[in-house]
Structure formats: structure tokens, C-alpha cells
mmCIF file of C-alpha atoms in Angstrom:
data_model
loop_
_atom_site.group_PDB
_atom_site.id
_atom_site.type_symbol
_atom_site.label_atom_id
_atom_site.label_comp_id
_atom_site.label_asym_id
_atom_site.label_seq_id
_atom_site.Cartn_x
_atom_site.Cartn_y
_atom_site.Cartn_z
ATOM 1 C CA UNK A 233 96.694 82.911 -149.363
ATOM 2 C CA UNK A 234 96.921 86.482 -147.931
ATOM 3 C CA UNK A 235 94.322 88.165 -145.724
ATOM 4 C CA UNK A 236 94.930 91.894 -145.069
ATOM 5 C CA UNK A 237 93.345 94.098 -142.464
ATOM 6 C CA UNK A 238 94.030 97.813 -142.986
ATOM 7 C CA UNK A 239 93.452 100.167 -140.072
ATOM 8 C CA UNK A 240 93.572 97.220 -137.684
ATOM 9 C CA UNK A 241 93.825 99.609 -134.652
ATOM 10 C CA UNK A 242 90.035 99.331 -134.289
ATOM 11 C CA UNK A 243 90.286 95.579 -134.077
ATOM 12 C CA UNK A 244 93.065 95.667 -131.478
ATOM 13 C CA UNK A 245 91.377 97.803 -128.896
ATOM 14 C CA UNK A 246 88.274 97.091 -126.814
ATOM 15 C CA UNK A 247 85.073 98.255 -128.373
ATOM 16 C CA UNK A 248 82.545 98.942 -125.671
ATOM 17 C CA UNK A 249 79.086 97.742 -126.740
ATOM 18 C CA UNK A 250 80.665 95.754 -129.645
ATOM 19 C CA UNK A 251 83.289 94.018 -127.481
ATOM 20 C CA UNK A 252 81.660 90.584 -127.743
ATOM 21 C CA UNK A 253 81.518 90.873 -131.600
ATOM 22 C CA UNK A 254 85.178 91.888 -131.587
ATOM 23 C CA UNK A 255 86.140 88.866 -129.437
ATOM 24 C CA UNK A 256 84.064 86.452 -131.545
ATOM 25 C CA UNK A 257 85.683 87.739 -134.710
ATOM 26 C CA UNK A 258 89.150 87.227 -133.209
ATOM 27 C CA UNK A 259 88.194 83.707 -132.153
ATOM 28 C CA UNK A 260 86.998 82.910 -135.631
ATOM 29 C CA UNK A 261 90.190 84.389 -137.082
ATOM 30 C CA UNK A 262 92.276 82.187 -134.773
ATOM 31 C CA UNK A 263 90.345 79.104 -136.032
ATOM 32 C CA UNK A 264 90.913 80.174 -139.680
ATOM 33 C CA UNK A 265 94.623 80.572 -139.034
ATOM 34 C CA UNK A 266 94.829 77.136 -137.478
ATOM 35 C CA UNK A 267 92.743 75.312 -140.091
ATOM 36 C CA UNK A 268 94.030 76.987 -143.216
ATOM 37 C CA UNK A 269 97.727 76.138 -143.306
ATOM 38 C CA UNK A 270 98.627 78.537 -146.148
ATOM 39 C CA UNK A 271 96.727 81.561 -144.803
ATOM 40 C CA UNK A 272 98.973 84.532 -144.027
ATOM 41 C CA UNK A 273 97.675 87.590 -142.223
ATOM 42 C CA UNK A 274 98.823 91.178 -142.895
ATOM 43 C CA UNK A 275 97.856 93.739 -140.249
ATOM 44 C CA UNK A 276 98.347 97.378 -141.150
ATOM 45 C CA UNK A 277 98.610 99.362 -137.939
ATOM 46 C CA UNK A 278 100.066 102.678 -136.624
ATOM 47 C CA UNK A 279 103.481 102.560 -135.101
ATOM 48 C CA UNK A 280 102.159 102.908 -131.501
ATOM 49 C CA UNK A 281 99.949 99.773 -132.003
ATOM 50 C CA UNK A 282 102.704 97.360 -133.084
ATOM 51 C CA UNK A 283 102.993 95.756 -129.620
ATOM 52 C CA UNK A 284 99.273 95.047 -129.608
ATOM 53 C CA UNK A 285 99.557 93.515 -133.067
ATOM 54 C CA UNK A 286 102.326 91.248 -131.750
ATOM 55 C CA UNK A 287 100.090 90.256 -128.885
ATOM 56 C CA UNK A 288 97.380 89.438 -131.323
ATOM 57 C CA UNK A 289 99.784 87.197 -133.302
ATOM 58 C CA UNK A 290 100.492 85.270 -130.064
ATOM 59 C CA UNK A 291 96.717 84.899 -129.416
ATOM 60 C CA UNK A 292 96.369 83.497 -132.924
ATOM 61 C CA UNK A 293 98.992 80.867 -132.059
ATOM 62 C CA UNK A 294 101.594 82.373 -134.308
ATOM 63 C CA UNK A 295 105.308 82.976 -133.768
ATOM 64 C CA UNK A 296 106.518 86.562 -133.470
ATOM 65 C CA UNK A 297 105.524 88.070 -136.802
ATOM 66 C CA UNK A 298 107.782 89.928 -139.211
ATOM 67 C CA UNK A 299 107.337 93.647 -138.946
ATOM 68 C CA UNK A 300 107.864 96.174 -141.714
ATOM 69 C CA UNK A 301 107.988 99.863 -141.004
ATOM 70 C CA UNK A 302 106.826 102.391 -143.555
ATOM 71 C CA UNK A 303 108.745 105.315 -142.133
ATOM 72 C CA UNK A 304 109.610 108.766 -143.510
ATOM 73 C CA UNK A 305 111.424 109.179 -146.819
ATOM 74 C CA UNK A 306 115.141 109.941 -147.324
ATOM 75 C CA UNK A 307 115.797 113.273 -149.029
ATOM 76 C CA UNK A 308 116.916 111.397 -152.106
ATOM 77 C CA UNK A 309 113.750 109.376 -152.253
ATOM 78 C CA UNK A 310 111.682 112.435 -151.710
ATOM 79 C CA UNK A 311 113.407 114.301 -154.561
ATOM 80 C CA UNK A 312 112.749 111.420 -156.891
ATOM 81 C CA UNK A 313 109.109 111.400 -155.837
ATOM 82 C CA UNK A 314 108.842 115.060 -156.779
ATOM 83 C CA UNK A 315 110.877 114.889 -159.984
ATOM 84 C CA UNK A 316 109.638 111.744 -161.665
ATOM 85 C CA UNK A 317 105.974 112.816 -162.204
ATOM 86 C CA UNK A 318 107.030 116.122 -163.596
ATOM 87 C CA UNK A 319 109.561 114.553 -165.921
ATOM 88 C CA UNK A 320 106.878 112.253 -167.321
ATOM 89 C CA UNK A 321 104.887 115.401 -168.041
ATOM 90 C CA UNK A 322 107.919 116.897 -169.859
ATOM 91 C CA UNK A 323 108.908 119.341 -167.114
ATOM 92 C CA UNK A 324 112.496 119.584 -165.837
ATOM 93 C CA UNK A 325 112.132 120.278 -162.169
ATOM 94 C CA UNK A 326 115.480 119.319 -160.584
ATOM 95 C CA UNK A 327 116.103 122.714 -158.992
ATOM 96 C CA UNK A 328 112.560 123.203 -157.554
ATOM 97 C CA UNK A 329 112.529 119.602 -156.327
ATOM 98 C CA UNK A 330 115.728 120.140 -154.369
ATOM 99 C CA UNK A 331 114.424 123.373 -152.945
ATOM 100 C CA UNK A 332 111.098 121.918 -152.045
ATOM 101 C CA UNK A 333 112.530 118.894 -150.246
ATOM 102 C CA UNK A 334 114.908 121.181 -148.419
ATOM 103 C CA UNK A 335 112.083 123.452 -147.301
ATOM 104 C CA UNK A 336 109.907 120.467 -146.125
ATOM 105 C CA UNK A 337 112.851 119.326 -143.963
ATOM 106 C CA UNK A 338 113.493 122.791 -142.479
ATOM 107 C CA UNK A 339 112.332 123.408 -138.872
ATOM 108 C CA UNK A 340 112.464 126.935 -137.495
ATOM 109 C CA UNK A 341 112.080 127.385 -133.763
ATOM 110 C CA UNK A 342 113.163 130.207 -131.405
ATOM 111 C CA UNK A 343 115.516 131.711 -134.017
ATOM 112 C CA UNK A 344 117.187 128.387 -134.801
ATOM 113 C CA UNK A 345 117.015 126.621 -138.154
ATOM 114 C CA UNK A 346 117.425 122.895 -138.370
ATOM 115 C CA UNK A 347 116.925 120.266 -141.104
ATOM 116 C CA UNK A 348 115.549 116.853 -140.358
ATOM 117 C CA UNK A 349 117.105 113.774 -141.780
ATOM 118 C CA UNK A 350 113.821 112.464 -143.163
ATOM 119 C CA UNK A 351 110.897 113.840 -145.140
ATOM 120 C CA UNK A 352 107.339 113.196 -144.059
ATOM 121 C CA UNK A 353 105.460 111.730 -147.137
ATOM 122 C CA UNK A 354 102.087 113.106 -146.117
ATOM 123 C CA UNK A 355 103.422 116.686 -145.987
ATOM 124 C CA UNK A 356 105.395 116.354 -149.198
ATOM 125 C CA UNK A 357 102.346 115.057 -151.088
ATOM 126 C CA UNK A 358 100.158 117.834 -149.621
ATOM 127 C CA UNK A 359 102.523 120.676 -150.481
ATOM 128 C CA UNK A 360 103.372 119.331 -153.938
ATOM 129 C CA UNK A 361 99.716 118.933 -154.919
ATOM 130 C CA UNK A 362 98.841 122.423 -153.830
ATOM 131 C CA UNK A 363 101.991 124.187 -155.169
ATOM 132 C CA UNK A 364 101.696 122.647 -158.651
ATOM 133 C CA UNK A 365 98.172 124.058 -158.842
ATOM 134 C CA UNK A 366 99.240 127.512 -157.658
ATOM 135 C CA UNK A 367 102.618 128.159 -159.293
ATOM 136 C CA UNK A 368 101.417 127.940 -162.892
ATOM 137 C CA UNK A 369 104.196 125.778 -164.257
ATOM 138 C CA UNK A 370 107.154 127.774 -162.670
ATOM 139 C CA UNK A 371 110.285 125.652 -162.474
ATOM 140 C CA UNK A 372 112.153 128.138 -160.273
ATOM 141 C CA UNK A 373 111.043 129.797 -157.069
ATOM 142 C CA UNK A 374 112.867 132.010 -154.586
ATOM 143 C CA UNK A 375 113.653 130.385 -151.241
ATOM 144 C CA UNK A 376 111.652 132.946 -149.231
ATOM 145 C CA UNK A 377 108.661 132.621 -151.455
ATOM 146 C CA UNK A 378 108.819 128.826 -151.182
ATOM 147 C CA UNK A 379 108.904 129.060 -147.408
ATOM 148 C CA UNK A 380 105.802 131.383 -147.580
ATOM 149 C CA UNK A 381 103.916 129.143 -149.970
ATOM 150 C CA UNK A 382 104.698 125.966 -147.968
ATOM 151 C CA UNK A 383 103.590 127.663 -144.712
ATOM 152 C CA UNK A 384 100.380 128.827 -146.418
ATOM 153 C CA UNK A 385 99.590 125.320 -147.744
ATOM 154 C CA UNK A 386 100.307 123.696 -144.369
ATOM 155 C CA UNK A 387 98.542 126.319 -142.313
ATOM 156 C CA UNK A 388 95.535 125.998 -144.585
ATOM 157 C CA UNK A 389 95.537 122.221 -144.224
ATOM 158 C CA UNK A 390 95.824 122.389 -140.445
ATOM 159 C CA UNK A 391 93.114 125.005 -140.159
ATOM 160 C CA UNK A 392 90.651 123.161 -142.392
ATOM 161 C CA UNK A 393 91.365 119.822 -140.659
ATOM 162 C CA UNK A 394 90.861 121.284 -137.260
ATOM 163 C CA UNK A 395 87.704 123.163 -138.333
ATOM 164 C CA UNK A 396 86.321 119.838 -139.615
ATOM 165 C CA UNK A 397 87.100 118.190 -136.304
ATOM 166 C CA UNK A 398 85.431 121.032 -134.466
ATOM 167 C CA UNK A 399 82.293 120.749 -136.602
ATOM 168 C CA UNK A 400 82.185 116.964 -136.171
ATOM 169 C CA UNK A 401 82.496 117.283 -132.392
ATOM 170 C CA UNK A 402 80.133 120.279 -132.054
ATOM 171 C CA UNK A 403 82.894 122.417 -130.597
ATOM 172 C CA UNK A 404 83.757 126.108 -131.346
ATOM 173 C CA UNK A 405 86.539 126.362 -133.913
ATOM 174 C CA UNK A 406 88.406 128.779 -131.665
ATOM 175 C CA UNK A 407 88.497 126.177 -128.874
ATOM 176 C CA UNK A 408 90.013 123.541 -131.126
ATOM 177 C CA UNK A 409 92.506 125.929 -132.675
ATOM 178 C CA UNK A 410 93.601 127.243 -129.277
ATOM 179 C CA UNK A 411 94.006 123.738 -127.859
ATOM 180 C CA UNK A 412 96.117 122.552 -130.840
ATOM 181 C CA UNK A 413 98.254 125.677 -130.900
ATOM 182 C CA UNK A 414 98.843 125.587 -127.155
ATOM 183 C CA UNK A 415 99.589 121.854 -126.845
ATOM 184 C CA UNK A 416 101.487 121.224 -130.033
ATOM 185 C CA UNK A 417 102.646 124.634 -131.288
ATOM 186 C CA UNK A 418 105.793 124.855 -129.177
ATOM 187 C CA UNK A 419 108.856 122.710 -128.483
ATOM 188 C CA UNK A 420 106.554 120.158 -126.849
ATOM 189 C CA UNK A 421 104.924 119.516 -130.172
ATOM 190 C CA UNK A 422 108.218 118.007 -131.284
ATOM 191 C CA UNK A 423 109.267 116.420 -127.966
ATOM 192 C CA UNK A 424 105.872 114.819 -127.339
ATOM 193 C CA UNK A 425 102.979 115.382 -125.024
ATOM 194 C CA UNK A 426 101.670 112.808 -122.572
ATOM 195 C CA UNK A 427 98.285 111.429 -123.712
ATOM 196 C CA UNK A 428 96.664 112.533 -120.485
ATOM 197 C CA UNK A 429 97.859 116.106 -120.989
ATOM 198 C CA UNK A 430 96.660 116.204 -124.596
ATOM 199 C CA UNK A 431 93.180 115.299 -123.430
ATOM 200 C CA UNK A 432 92.847 117.857 -120.615
ATOM 201 C CA UNK A 433 90.930 120.421 -122.686
ATOM 202 C CA UNK A 434 89.325 118.214 -125.372
ATOM 203 C CA UNK A 435 87.965 114.690 -125.579
ATOM 204 C CA UNK A 436 89.942 111.630 -126.762
ATOM 205 C CA UNK A 437 87.789 111.676 -129.876
ATOM 206 C CA UNK A 438 89.258 115.080 -130.884
ATOM 207 C CA UNK A 439 92.830 113.700 -130.310
ATOM 208 C CA UNK A 440 92.035 110.608 -132.389
ATOM 209 C CA UNK A 441 90.579 112.705 -135.151
ATOM 210 C CA UNK A 442 93.725 114.843 -135.255
ATOM 211 C CA UNK A 443 95.761 111.691 -135.569
ATOM 212 C CA UNK A 444 93.507 110.454 -138.362
ATOM 213 C CA UNK A 445 94.088 113.772 -140.183
ATOM 214 C CA UNK A 446 97.899 113.233 -139.986
ATOM 215 C CA UNK A 447 98.366 116.266 -137.795
ATOM 216 C CA UNK A 448 99.806 114.318 -134.887
ATOM 217 C CA UNK A 449 101.003 110.799 -134.262
ATOM 218 C CA UNK A 450 101.318 108.589 -131.195
ATOM 219 C CA UNK A 451 104.482 107.070 -129.811
ATOM 220 C CA UNK A 452 104.943 104.768 -126.766
ATOM 221 C CA UNK A 453 107.963 105.520 -124.624
ATOM 222 C CA UNK A 454 108.619 103.805 -121.278
ATOM 223 C CA UNK A 455 105.117 102.354 -121.309
ATOM 224 C CA UNK A 456 103.513 105.814 -121.607
ATOM 225 C CA UNK A 457 101.716 107.101 -124.723
ATOM 226 C CA UNK A 458 102.805 110.451 -126.089
ATOM 227 C CA UNK A 459 101.476 112.514 -128.991
ATOM 228 C CA UNK A 460 103.701 114.702 -131.160
ATOM 229 C CA UNK A 461 103.344 116.632 -134.350
ATOM 230 C CA UNK A 462 103.343 114.437 -137.448
ATOM 231 C CA UNK A 463 106.556 116.280 -138.420
ATOM 232 C CA UNK A 464 108.382 119.210 -136.756
ATOM 233 C CA UNK A 465 107.910 121.227 -139.970
ATOM 234 C CA UNK A 466 104.277 121.788 -138.817
ATOM 235 C CA UNK A 467 105.441 123.877 -135.810
ATOM 236 C CA UNK A 468 105.730 127.105 -137.857
ATOM 237 C CA UNK A 469 102.306 126.960 -139.512
ATOM 238 C CA UNK A 470 100.646 125.802 -136.300
ATOM 239 C CA UNK A 471 101.870 128.859 -134.491
ATOM 240 C CA UNK A 472 100.237 130.992 -137.245
ATOM 241 C CA UNK A 473 96.769 129.593 -136.607
ATOM 242 C CA UNK A 474 94.288 132.331 -135.821
ATOM 243 C CA UNK A 475 90.985 132.221 -134.054
ATOM 244 C CA UNK A 476 88.523 132.737 -136.929
ATOM 245 C CA UNK A 477 86.561 129.956 -138.652
ATOM 246 C CA UNK A 478 87.576 128.648 -142.060
ATOM 247 C CA UNK A 479 85.470 126.871 -144.644
ATOM 248 C CA UNK A 480 85.169 123.138 -144.009
ATOM 249 C CA UNK A 481 86.136 120.950 -146.924
ATOM 250 C CA UNK A 482 84.268 117.706 -146.666
ATOM 251 C CA UNK A 483 85.534 114.549 -148.401
ATOM 252 C CA UNK A 484 83.491 112.606 -150.918
ATOM 253 C CA UNK A 485 80.894 110.046 -150.027
ATOM 254 C CA UNK A 486 83.287 107.114 -149.780
ATOM 255 C CA UNK A 487 85.585 108.889 -147.287
ATOM 256 C CA UNK A 488 82.575 110.190 -145.398
ATOM 257 C CA UNK A 489 81.066 106.697 -145.065
ATOM 258 C CA UNK A 490 84.466 105.550 -143.723
ATOM 259 C CA UNK A 491 84.332 108.294 -141.098
ATOM 260 C CA UNK A 492 80.817 107.117 -140.198
ATOM 261 C CA UNK A 493 82.049 103.617 -139.694
ATOM 262 C CA UNK A 494 84.925 104.835 -137.494
ATOM 263 C CA UNK A 495 82.501 106.864 -135.417
ATOM 264 C CA UNK A 496 80.271 103.858 -134.900
ATOM 265 C CA UNK A 497 83.220 101.680 -133.919
ATOM 266 C CA UNK A 498 84.107 104.334 -131.346
ATOM 267 C CA UNK A 499 80.522 104.206 -129.986
ATOM 268 C CA UNK A 500 79.469 107.662 -131.168
ATOM 269 C CA UNK A 501 76.149 106.880 -132.830
ATOM 270 C CA UNK A 502 75.149 110.463 -133.344
ATOM 271 C CA UNK A 503 78.353 111.397 -135.166
ATOM 272 C CA UNK A 504 78.094 108.184 -137.219
ATOM 273 C CA UNK A 505 74.588 109.126 -138.216
ATOM 274 C CA UNK A 506 75.591 112.629 -139.231
ATOM 275 C CA UNK A 507 78.471 111.382 -141.361
ATOM 276 C CA UNK A 508 76.367 108.762 -143.037
ATOM 277 C CA UNK A 509 73.529 111.157 -143.842
ATOM 278 C CA UNK A 510 76.039 113.567 -145.272
ATOM 279 C CA UNK A 511 77.555 110.755 -147.358
ATOM 280 C CA UNK A 512 74.126 109.956 -148.727
ATOM 281 C CA UNK A 513 73.467 113.569 -149.654
ATOM 282 C CA UNK A 514 76.679 113.882 -151.575
ATOM 283 C CA UNK A 515 76.251 110.691 -153.689
ATOM 284 C CA UNK A 516 75.953 111.368 -157.369
ATOM 285 C CA UNK A 517 74.463 109.344 -160.175
ATOM 286 C CA UNK A 518 77.530 107.167 -160.376
ATOM 287 C CA UNK A 519 77.576 106.412 -156.638
ATOM 288 C CA UNK A 520 74.677 103.908 -156.488
ATOM 289 C CA UNK A 521 76.666 101.285 -154.548
ATOM 290 C CA UNK A 522 78.012 103.788 -152.081
ATOM 291 C CA UNK A 523 74.468 105.143 -151.598
ATOM 292 C CA UNK A 524 73.192 101.652 -150.995
ATOM 293 C CA UNK A 525 75.970 100.884 -148.521
ATOM 294 C CA UNK A 526 75.210 104.177 -146.760
ATOM 295 C CA UNK A 527 71.486 103.437 -146.514
ATOM 296 C CA UNK A 528 72.226 100.025 -145.095
ATOM 297 C CA UNK A 529 74.614 101.612 -142.591
ATOM 298 C CA UNK A 530 71.926 104.005 -141.493
ATOM 299 C CA UNK A 531 69.791 100.985 -140.858
ATOM 300 C CA UNK A 532 72.518 99.521 -138.693
ATOM 301 C CA UNK A 533 72.667 102.721 -136.659
ATOM 302 C CA UNK A 534 68.867 102.694 -136.112
ATOM 303 C CA UNK A 535 69.027 99.042 -135.082
ATOM 304 C CA UNK A 536 71.808 99.898 -132.606
ATOM 305 C CA UNK A 537 69.385 102.486 -131.193
ATOM 306 C CA UNK A 538 66.661 99.837 -130.994
ATOM 307 C CA UNK A 539 64.519 101.732 -133.501
ATOM 308 C CA UNK A 540 63.248 98.786 -135.556
ATOM 309 C CA UNK A 541 60.874 100.800 -137.710
ATOM 310 C CA UNK A 542 63.589 103.215 -138.882
ATOM 311 C CA UNK A 543 66.056 100.352 -139.384
ATOM 312 C CA UNK A 544 63.598 98.470 -141.634
ATOM 313 C CA UNK A 545 62.934 101.647 -143.602
ATOM 314 C CA UNK A 546 66.635 102.193 -144.257
ATOM 315 C CA UNK A 547 67.193 98.569 -145.148
ATOM 316 C CA UNK A 548 64.332 98.659 -147.664
ATOM 317 C CA UNK A 549 65.823 101.785 -149.240
ATOM 318 C CA UNK A 550 69.223 100.110 -149.423
ATOM 319 C CA UNK A 551 67.666 96.925 -150.939
ATOM 320 C CA UNK A 552 65.865 99.041 -153.592
ATOM 321 C CA UNK A 553 69.161 100.803 -154.444
ATOM 322 C CA UNK A 554 71.098 97.554 -154.624
ATOM 323 C CA UNK A 555 68.438 96.248 -156.950
ATOM 324 C CA UNK A 556 69.298 99.112 -159.278
ATOM 325 C CA UNK A 557 73.092 98.416 -159.053
ATOM 326 C CA UNK A 558 72.264 95.431 -159.559
ATOM 327 C CA UNK A 559 73.501 93.210 -156.705
ATOM 328 C CA UNK A 560 71.161 90.275 -156.051
ATOM 329 C CA UNK A 561 73.233 88.908 -153.120
ATOM 330 C CA UNK A 562 73.220 92.248 -151.328
ATOM 331 C CA UNK A 563 69.455 92.478 -151.682
ATOM 332 C CA UNK A 564 69.103 88.974 -150.309
ATOM 333 C CA UNK A 565 71.178 89.777 -147.208
ATOM 334 C CA UNK A 566 69.277 92.928 -146.634
ATOM 335 C CA UNK A 567 65.949 91.108 -146.794
ATOM 336 C CA UNK A 568 67.476 88.642 -144.290
ATOM 337 C CA UNK A 569 68.371 91.500 -141.967
ATOM 338 C CA UNK A 570 64.872 92.907 -142.251
ATOM 339 C CA UNK A 571 63.393 89.493 -141.380
ATOM 340 C CA UNK A 572 65.623 89.195 -138.316
ATOM 341 C CA UNK A 573 64.679 92.691 -137.108
ATOM 342 C CA UNK A 574 60.969 91.974 -137.544
ATOM 343 C CA UNK A 575 61.097 88.497 -136.016
ATOM 344 C CA UNK A 576 60.376 89.491 -132.372
ATOM 345 C CA UNK A 577 57.398 91.743 -133.122
ATOM 346 C CA UNK A 578 56.089 90.786 -136.564
ATOM 347 C CA UNK A 579 56.894 87.143 -137.274
ATOM 348 C CA UNK A 580 54.467 86.999 -140.229
ATOM 349 C CA UNK A 581 56.204 89.904 -141.978
ATOM 350 C CA UNK A 582 59.532 88.342 -141.078
ATOM 351 C CA UNK A 583 58.459 85.128 -142.846
ATOM 352 C CA UNK A 584 57.682 87.074 -146.015
ATOM 353 C CA UNK A 585 61.019 88.847 -146.130
ATOM 354 C CA UNK A 586 62.968 85.732 -145.252
ATOM 355 C CA UNK A 587 61.213 83.717 -147.964
ATOM 356 C CA UNK A 588 62.167 86.446 -150.463
ATOM 357 C CA UNK A 589 65.734 86.330 -149.199
ATOM 358 C CA UNK A 590 65.846 82.498 -149.473
ATOM 359 C CA UNK A 591 64.621 82.638 -153.052
ATOM 360 C CA UNK A 592 67.572 84.901 -153.917
ATOM 361 C CA UNK A 593 70.215 83.004 -151.916
ATOM 362 C CA UNK A 594 68.846 79.415 -151.829
ATOM 363 C CA UNK A 595 72.155 77.841 -150.713
ATOM 364 C CA UNK A 596 72.658 80.012 -147.679
ATOM 365 C CA UNK A 597 71.617 77.777 -144.757
ATOM 366 C CA UNK A 598 71.755 80.674 -142.235
ATOM 367 C CA UNK A 599 68.786 82.254 -144.119
ATOM 368 C CA UNK A 600 66.916 78.991 -144.065
ATOM 369 C CA UNK A 601 67.344 78.592 -140.309
ATOM 370 C CA UNK A 602 66.180 82.116 -139.763
ATOM 371 C CA UNK A 603 63.105 81.361 -141.904
ATOM 372 C CA UNK A 604 62.475 78.315 -139.780
ATOM 373 C CA UNK A 605 62.642 80.339 -136.628
ATOM 374 C CA UNK A 606 60.200 82.919 -138.085
ATOM 375 C CA UNK A 607 57.721 80.152 -139.145
ATOM 376 C CA UNK A 608 57.953 78.655 -135.687
ATOM 377 C CA UNK A 609 57.301 81.957 -134.011
ATOM 378 C CA UNK A 610 54.375 82.614 -136.397
ATOM 379 C CA UNK A 611 52.803 79.362 -135.239
ATOM 380 C CA UNK A 612 53.481 77.427 -138.448
ATOM 381 C CA UNK A 613 55.128 74.466 -136.746
ATOM 382 C CA UNK A 614 54.918 71.983 -139.619
ATOM 383 C CA UNK A 615 56.428 74.344 -142.131
ATOM 384 C CA UNK A 616 59.153 75.279 -139.614
ATOM 385 C CA UNK A 617 59.971 71.627 -139.015
ATOM 386 C CA UNK A 618 60.174 70.991 -142.802
ATOM 387 C CA UNK A 619 62.683 73.854 -143.195
ATOM 388 C CA UNK A 620 64.860 72.573 -140.373
ATOM 389 C CA UNK A 621 64.803 69.045 -141.765
ATOM 390 C CA UNK A 622 65.773 70.363 -145.184
ATOM 391 C CA UNK A 623 68.765 72.211 -143.593
ATOM 392 C CA UNK A 624 69.831 69.073 -141.749
ATOM 393 C CA UNK A 625 69.527 67.151 -144.982
ATOM 394 C CA UNK A 626 72.195 69.454 -146.435
ATOM 395 C CA UNK A 627 74.251 69.844 -143.300
ATOM 396 C CA UNK A 628 73.671 67.204 -140.653
ATOM 397 C CA UNK A 629 75.820 69.117 -138.088
ATOM 398 C CA UNK A 630 74.089 72.447 -138.445
ATOM 399 C CA UNK A 631 73.861 73.536 -134.799
ATOM 400 C CA UNK A 632 70.923 75.959 -135.140
ATOM 401 C CA UNK A 633 68.796 73.458 -136.947
ATOM 402 C CA UNK A 634 69.680 70.647 -134.486
ATOM 403 C CA UNK A 635 68.878 72.901 -131.559
ATOM 404 C CA UNK A 636 65.549 73.967 -133.113
ATOM 405 C CA UNK A 637 64.560 70.353 -133.828
ATOM 406 C CA UNK A 638 65.255 69.327 -130.286
ATOM 407 C CA UNK A 639 63.243 72.305 -128.995
ATOM 408 C CA UNK A 640 60.347 71.323 -131.264
ATOM 409 C CA UNK A 641 60.134 67.794 -129.901
ATOM 410 C CA UNK A 642 56.590 67.336 -128.619
ATOM 411 C CA UNK A 643 55.268 70.387 -130.438
ATOM 412 C CA UNK A 644 52.589 70.015 -133.020
#
């Protein structure tokens, strides 16, 4: 059995207001690893987080794990990656593939020209995708034109990515452009910049966003964290960045919802809300599930802000959308969430929603115990006792039901 956690960096670092939830999850994961003998865990992390992943393995009671690095491509592998899709389409592109890979490896600084031993996959994919659109099926291209076109594509990508980061962080585009050009546009962009230096003029959130956009990457040397350009080939287009704003290309609703979740994990509720609302606005007719997930996420944000009324409204919208998907289980869990939110202030309403949830998911004992708590708070002691007894009849060791029954001794 294989369990995989992609983007596990968020799990490895402390999480502020969610730290207890993170610790609880890791404790539960450790129990699962101990009790399920054939469970294997795959953590996908950035290179600079490998040591933390190893520490986590030790915490889970595991021996030092096997590590597999997905590094840059060799020139031969890169050429094959360019040629094979075109050959399947009936295009012979050997010459242009060689020229393109050579250009992506070429670094020009201070009058010197060097070629790196490896090719960065993200840059190769980006340049290929844009060039095939723009070159109208050409299978030959002059070296100087290829350099110009590659710089144009990479500069455009850098500019749009940085403009998006600026918009997300409510910063002037010129400020973010100037920061990136100054910090990473010279030799230091290749050699590496101390993390503290990279954050002198912008927040850590901006640096993290640049890393997420594959503009920079982190490395740990001598115990210190450094940031460097994703690949030295970016030095030339980064130096060409101007000051003027460029149109922001927003991703689709799925990617935008992912950004919202990342922002919430980082504790930025306002940015999370903006991303989620944008994701909801861009959902089309075929995105019902994404829309439902987004509405539920907006409810989570409102709950984090202790705005129960708004949280319930979003959860109800999400439940109605999941009903249209249809996804009965998702509706049941949302009704459960609504019941839990309403429990402190409106136990009667909580009972109604939890009964509806229990009718959809009758075998979920956690919903039954929540219903029992709501009945008890609403003053319906006999009904509450009956619910807890039913739970214990199905699971005699259920801690919540046992605790509730003990607390009810002598009541009613």
C-alpha cells in the first residue's frame, strides 16, 4: 500500500495557528505507519526540504528512507523530449531540437558565454510550448533569432509571474520587478543569495511565491538557506525586465483554489479569500465540483475568522452545489460541519442539520456523537442518551460517547 503526499513542504514546517492540527496529523500518521505493516509513504518535497523529510521519517519510527532526486535533464534527454512529440506529429525536428537545447543551456554574462551541463525541464517545456505556437511549423531557425525568441518567452514568463505575485501581495509591480532584477539579475542570481538578504525589500511570502513560480529555488549550504535562479539561463531575460506593468494571466479555477489553500496554510486569510473568490468566479458549467469545493473552502475561511453566519452561508451553498454534482457523502459532511458551527449558539438548528447529515451517512459514528452533543445542549437529554447508547452499541470503546455518558450520569 502506497500513501503519497505531494508538496509535503507545508506539512514539514510549523503552521502558526494550525500547528496543533499539523502535530495531530503527524501523530496519526505515525500510528498508521506502525499499525499497517505494508504501508509505504512517499513524500514529494523540494530539494532544500530533504533533511526535514528525513527527520520526519525518524519521527515516524522509520529507518533512513530511500531518496530519489528529480534533477535537471541531460542534453540528450532534453533533445529526445523535444523531438519525440514532433515526430509523432510527422515533423522532423532534429536540427531545431539541437539548436533549442543548446540555447536553453547557454548562459551569457559580462561578455562571457558558457553552456551548462544540464537542462532545466521547466524552462524547456515553457520555451517549447510558446515557440511551437509562434514559429508556424518552421523546422529551421537562425541561432540569433532563436536566442531572441527564447529571451522573449522567458522574459514574458518572468514578467507575468512577478506581476501576478505583485497583484497577490498588493505591491506595485515596479517594486517587485526592481527587487527581482537587483537581487537575482546579476552573478549572485547564479551563486545564490542568503535568505535574509532576499527578504530585505519584500516579505517571505513574495520569495515563496517566486519559488512556487519556478523563478528561483532554495538550497541549503553550511546550514544556511540560499536562493538562486531556477537556472542561470534566466539571468539574461531577468536583466531585461522593465518597470511597466504587464497583463496578469490567472490560472484556471483548480490552480487558483490550490493557491488559496497554500495562502491559508501560510496564515494569509485575506489572500486565501481573494484566490478562492476568483476561483469561484472563473468556474464554468463543467466545474461544479470545483465550485462546490471552493464554496466549502470559503466557509472554512469564514470559520477561521469566527464569522459563523458567513461560514454557514458558504457551507449551504457548497452543499447545494454538491447535491447537483451529485455527491451525497460531501453533502452529509457539509451538513455535519454546519451543525458543529451552530452548536454553541443555535443547538436546535444544529440538531436539524446533524439529523439530516446522519440520514445521509448513517454509519458515521462521529456524526452520531455530534448529534448527541447537540441534543444534550438543546435540553433533550433522553434523546441524547439514546444516541450515545446506540453509538456504544456499535462501538463500545468510542471515547466521545463514553465521556458523554459519564457526564450525563445523574442528569435527567
